[in-house]
Amino acid sequence: MISSFKWGILGASKFALEQMAPAIHSAKGNSLVALATRDLEKANKFLKLSDRLEIYNDYNDLLEDSNVDAVYIPLPNHIHIEWATRCLQAGKHVLCEKPISMAADEIDRLIHLRDKAQLLAAEAYMVVHHPQWQLAKEFVDAGKLGKLVQIDGDRKSTRLELQSHSDLVCRLLLEKKKRKKKTKNTKKK
């Protein structure tokens, strides 16, 4: 069993700097040990998080680093699948930003490679795991809100910080009430 998990990042995106790198460092038993970028200015910002960070000019050099167990990929969408594949081929676990692929048929090849290599390959899709959505699903499954007929969401509401379970219930009930009122008004016309 691995006592510590060492991560590398391909590309020095703003999200990787502000969100993922700090999250990796704050997760027990995890550390960011390598970054691949040609942009020295961006690399220096990451070095403020860890002065022991290995900086590579080439993505392939990071993949050859035996000190790296897993790779986070925040690259442009159209090259996610290419680099996720290369990571698995190099024996690295993969956490790739969404979408992991731009074409569905590429996913089967990636799954096959993942299974063959006995590694983890995941798309960074947090919504399924976020506590507010797990709670909402529990409410729906228990029938606390009536029959579910539609779910609407937008970027703002998924970022909502709820103070308590009652906030979520109130929000869901208000949305349900608004939909009912809207439906009644539509039927009157």
Tab-separated table of C-alpha atoms in Angstrom:
chain	number	residue	atom	x	y	z
A	1	MET	CA	0.000	0.000	0.000
A	2	ILE	CA	1.265	3.464	-0.903
A	3	SER	CA	1.853	5.623	2.190
A	4	SER	CA	2.022	8.814	0.156
A	5	PHE	CA	0.649	9.601	-3.265
A	6	LYS	CA	2.709	11.838	-5.539
A	7	TRP	CA	1.064	13.923	-8.226
A	8	GLY	CA	2.200	15.651	-11.391
A	9	ILE	CA	0.267	18.247	-13.382
A	10	LEU	CA	0.404	18.653	-17.159
A	11	GLY	CA	0.077	22.359	-17.896
A	12	ALA	CA	0.019	25.346	-15.574
A	13	SER	CA	-3.622	26.363	-15.807
A	14	LYS	CA	-5.119	28.928	-13.448
A	15	PHE	CA	-7.499	26.302	-12.044
A	16	ALA	CA	-4.601	23.918	-11.405
A	17	LEU	CA	-2.737	26.671	-9.553
A	18	GLU	CA	-5.629	28.063	-7.528
A	19	GLN	CA	-7.676	24.927	-6.873
A	20	MET	CA	-6.054	21.574	-7.635
A	21	ALA	CA	-2.496	22.141	-6.437
A	22	PRO	CA	-3.655	23.427	-3.021
A	23	ALA	CA	-6.225	20.593	-2.817
A	24	ILE	CA	-3.553	17.996	-3.547
A	25	HIS	CA	-1.298	19.437	-0.847
A	26	SER	CA	-4.098	19.584	1.703
A	27	ALA	CA	-5.226	15.989	1.081
A	28	LYS	CA	-3.689	13.656	3.659
A	29	GLY	CA	-0.899	11.545	2.193
A	30	ASN	CA	-0.780	13.444	-1.104
A	31	SER	CA	1.763	15.851	-2.520
A	32	LEU	CA	2.371	17.694	-5.757
A	33	VAL	CA	5.877	16.770	-6.892
A	34	ALA	CA	6.009	17.698	-10.598
A	35	LEU	CA	4.672	20.209	-13.100
A	36	ALA	CA	5.150	20.267	-16.867
A	37	THR	CA	4.951	23.683	-18.522
A	38	ARG	CA	7.070	25.786	-20.867
A	39	ASP	CA	5.926	28.979	-19.156
A	40	LEU	CA	8.539	29.829	-16.510
A	41	GLU	CA	6.425	32.672	-15.105
A	42	LYS	CA	3.533	30.278	-14.445
A	43	ALA	CA	5.905	27.638	-13.071
A	44	ASN	CA	7.251	30.128	-10.512
A	45	LYS	CA	3.742	30.612	-9.126
A	46	PHE	CA	3.521	26.860	-8.474
A	47	LEU	CA	6.951	26.901	-6.834
A	48	LYS	CA	5.493	29.196	-4.161
A	49	LEU	CA	3.310	26.241	-3.121
A	50	SER	CA	6.276	23.872	-2.958
A	51	ASP	CA	9.901	24.750	-3.575
A	52	ARG	CA	10.669	21.026	-4.060
A	53	LEU	CA	8.451	20.871	-7.139
A	54	GLU	CA	10.177	19.392	-10.187
A	55	ILE	CA	9.512	21.554	-13.266
A	56	TYR	CA	9.605	19.976	-16.720
A	57	ASN	CA	9.533	21.749	-20.101
A	58	ASP	CA	8.036	18.700	-21.780
A	59	TYR	CA	4.952	16.705	-20.779
A	60	ASN	CA	6.681	13.436	-21.729
A	61	ASP	CA	9.506	14.147	-19.284
A	62	LEU	CA	6.987	14.363	-16.440
A	63	LEU	CA	5.500	11.020	-17.525
A	64	GLU	CA	8.962	9.451	-17.331
A	65	ASP	CA	9.440	10.636	-13.722
A	66	SER	CA	9.279	7.492	-11.561
A	67	ASN	CA	8.498	9.695	-8.556
A	68	VAL	CA	5.056	10.577	-10.016
A	69	ASP	CA	2.173	8.171	-9.209
A	70	ALA	CA	-0.723	10.108	-10.750
A	71	VAL	CA	-1.236	12.925	-13.217
A	72	TYR	CA	-3.852	15.665	-13.231
A	73	ILE	CA	-4.703	16.900	-16.758
A	74	PRO	CA	-6.181	20.421	-17.106
A	75	LEU	CA	-5.118	20.794	-20.748
A	76	PRO	CA	-7.362	22.009	-23.617
A	77	ASN	CA	-10.313	19.652	-24.138
A	78	HIS	CA	-9.282	18.360	-27.561
A	79	ILE	CA	-6.057	16.815	-26.198
A	80	HIS	CA	-7.425	15.287	-22.973
A	81	ILE	CA	-7.809	11.792	-24.427
A	82	GLU	CA	-4.329	11.832	-25.974
A	83	TRP	CA	-2.614	12.711	-22.704
A	84	ALA	CA	-4.836	10.490	-20.562
A	85	THR	CA	-3.810	7.614	-22.843
A	86	ARG	CA	-0.122	8.541	-22.625
A	87	CYS	CA	-0.339	8.740	-18.826
A	88	LEU	CA	-1.810	5.239	-18.590
A	89	GLN	CA	0.787	3.912	-21.019
A	90	ALA	CA	3.468	5.434	-18.764
A	91	GLY	CA	2.007	3.618	-15.748
A	92	LYS	CA	0.399	6.683	-14.137
A	93	HIS	CA	-3.077	7.020	-12.645
A	94	VAL	CA	-5.084	9.802	-14.314
A	95	LEU	CA	-7.454	12.522	-13.144
A	96	CYS	CA	-8.540	14.417	-16.245
A	97	GLU	CA	-10.669	17.526	-16.476
A	98	LYS	CA	-13.957	17.173	-18.278
A	99	PRO	CA	-14.601	16.195	-20.918
A	100	ILE	CA	-12.116	13.356	-20.891
A	101	SER	CA	-12.880	12.883	-24.587
A	102	MET	CA	-14.595	14.765	-27.385
A	103	ALA	CA	-15.764	11.494	-29.021
A	104	ALA	CA	-17.596	8.640	-27.290
A	105	ASP	CA	-15.793	5.867	-29.198
A	106	GLU	CA	-12.454	6.967	-27.702
A	107	ILE	CA	-13.710	6.187	-24.193
A	108	ASP	CA	-13.868	2.431	-24.845
A	109	ARG	CA	-10.195	2.357	-25.826
A	110	LEU	CA	-9.276	4.346	-22.715
A	111	ILE	CA	-11.280	2.008	-20.462
A	112	HIS	CA	-9.607	-1.012	-22.064
A	113	LEU	CA	-6.164	0.511	-21.513
A	114	ARG	CA	-7.046	1.471	-17.925
A	115	ASP	CA	-8.219	-2.055	-17.132
A	116	LYS	CA	-5.200	-3.646	-18.812
A	117	ALA	CA	-2.813	-1.374	-16.878
A	118	GLN	CA	-4.816	-1.843	-13.635
A	119	LEU	CA	-4.741	1.897	-13.035
A	120	LEU	CA	-7.355	4.488	-12.192
A	121	ALA	CA	-8.519	6.871	-14.906
A	122	ALA	CA	-11.192	9.343	-13.862
A	123	GLU	CA	-12.896	12.424	-15.189
A	124	ALA	CA	-12.938	15.327	-12.722
A	125	TYR	CA	-16.701	15.440	-12.411
A	126	MET	CA	-17.437	16.444	-8.831
A	127	VAL	CA	-21.199	16.994	-8.994
A	128	VAL	CA	-21.984	13.320	-8.395
A	129	HIS	CA	-19.894	13.353	-5.218
A	130	HIS	CA	-20.848	16.761	-3.815
A	131	PRO	CA	-22.697	16.494	-0.479
A	132	GLN	CA	-25.485	18.885	-1.509
A	133	TRP	CA	-26.405	16.712	-4.503
A	134	GLN	CA	-26.157	13.495	-2.514
A	135	LEU	CA	-28.562	15.013	0.013
A	136	ALA	CA	-30.908	16.191	-2.738
A	137	LYS	CA	-30.915	12.655	-4.163
A	138	GLU	CA	-31.742	11.241	-0.724
A	139	PHE	CA	-34.723	13.635	-0.472
A	140	VAL	CA	-35.967	12.691	-3.928
A	141	ASP	CA	-35.464	8.951	-3.329
A	142	ALA	CA	-37.366	9.193	-0.022
A	143	GLY	CA	-40.239	11.026	-1.723
A	144	LYS	CA	-39.894	14.047	0.561
A	145	LEU	CA	-40.467	16.435	-2.346
A	146	GLY	CA	-43.107	14.518	-4.274
A	147	LYS	CA	-42.607	12.982	-7.701
A	148	LEU	CA	-39.542	14.258	-9.544
A	149	VAL	CA	-40.457	15.363	-13.050
A	150	GLN	CA	-37.593	17.690	-13.979
A	151	ILE	CA	-34.265	19.002	-12.719
A	152	ASP	CA	-32.903	22.337	-13.862
A	153	GLY	CA	-29.479	23.649	-12.998
A	154	ASP	CA	-27.054	26.341	-13.931
A	155	ARG	CA	-23.518	27.212	-13.055
A	156	LYS	CA	-24.570	29.623	-10.295
A	157	SER	CA	-26.762	27.193	-8.398
A	158	THR	CA	-24.186	24.404	-8.450
A	159	ARG	CA	-21.752	26.746	-6.714
A	160	LEU	CA	-24.280	27.581	-4.014
A	161	GLU	CA	-22.908	27.173	-0.506
A	162	LEU	CA	-25.674	25.863	1.695
A	163	GLN	CA	-25.687	26.648	5.415
A	164	SER	CA	-27.781	23.656	6.413
A	165	HIS	CA	-29.969	20.848	5.139
A	166	SER	CA	-32.997	23.085	5.664
A	167	ASP	CA	-31.545	25.607	3.185
A	168	LEU	CA	-31.470	22.898	0.530
A	169	VAL	CA	-34.982	21.738	1.355
A	170	CYS	CA	-36.254	25.329	1.240
A	171	ARG	CA	-34.548	25.957	-2.087
A	172	LEU	CA	-35.952	22.758	-3.597
A	173	LEU	CA	-39.442	23.476	-2.260
A	174	LEU	CA	-39.354	27.048	-3.560
A	175	GLU	CA	-38.296	25.820	-6.985
A	176	LYS	CA	-41.102	23.247	-6.892
A	177	LYS	CA	-43.603	25.953	-5.907
A	178	LYS	CA	-42.393	28.269	-8.709
A	179	ARG	CA	-42.774	25.461	-11.259
A	180	LYS	CA	-46.318	24.706	-10.022
A	181	LYS	CA	-47.293	28.387	-10.235
A	182	LYS	CA	-45.760	28.678	-13.703
A	183	THR	CA	-47.645	25.562	-14.841
A	184	LYS	CA	-50.958	26.933	-13.509
A	185	ASN	CA	-50.403	30.262	-15.289
A	186	THR	CA	-49.573	28.467	-18.534
A	187	LYS	CA	-52.761	26.361	-18.323
A	188	LYS	CA	-54.920	29.499	-17.801
A	189	LYS	CA	-53.751	31.006	-21.109
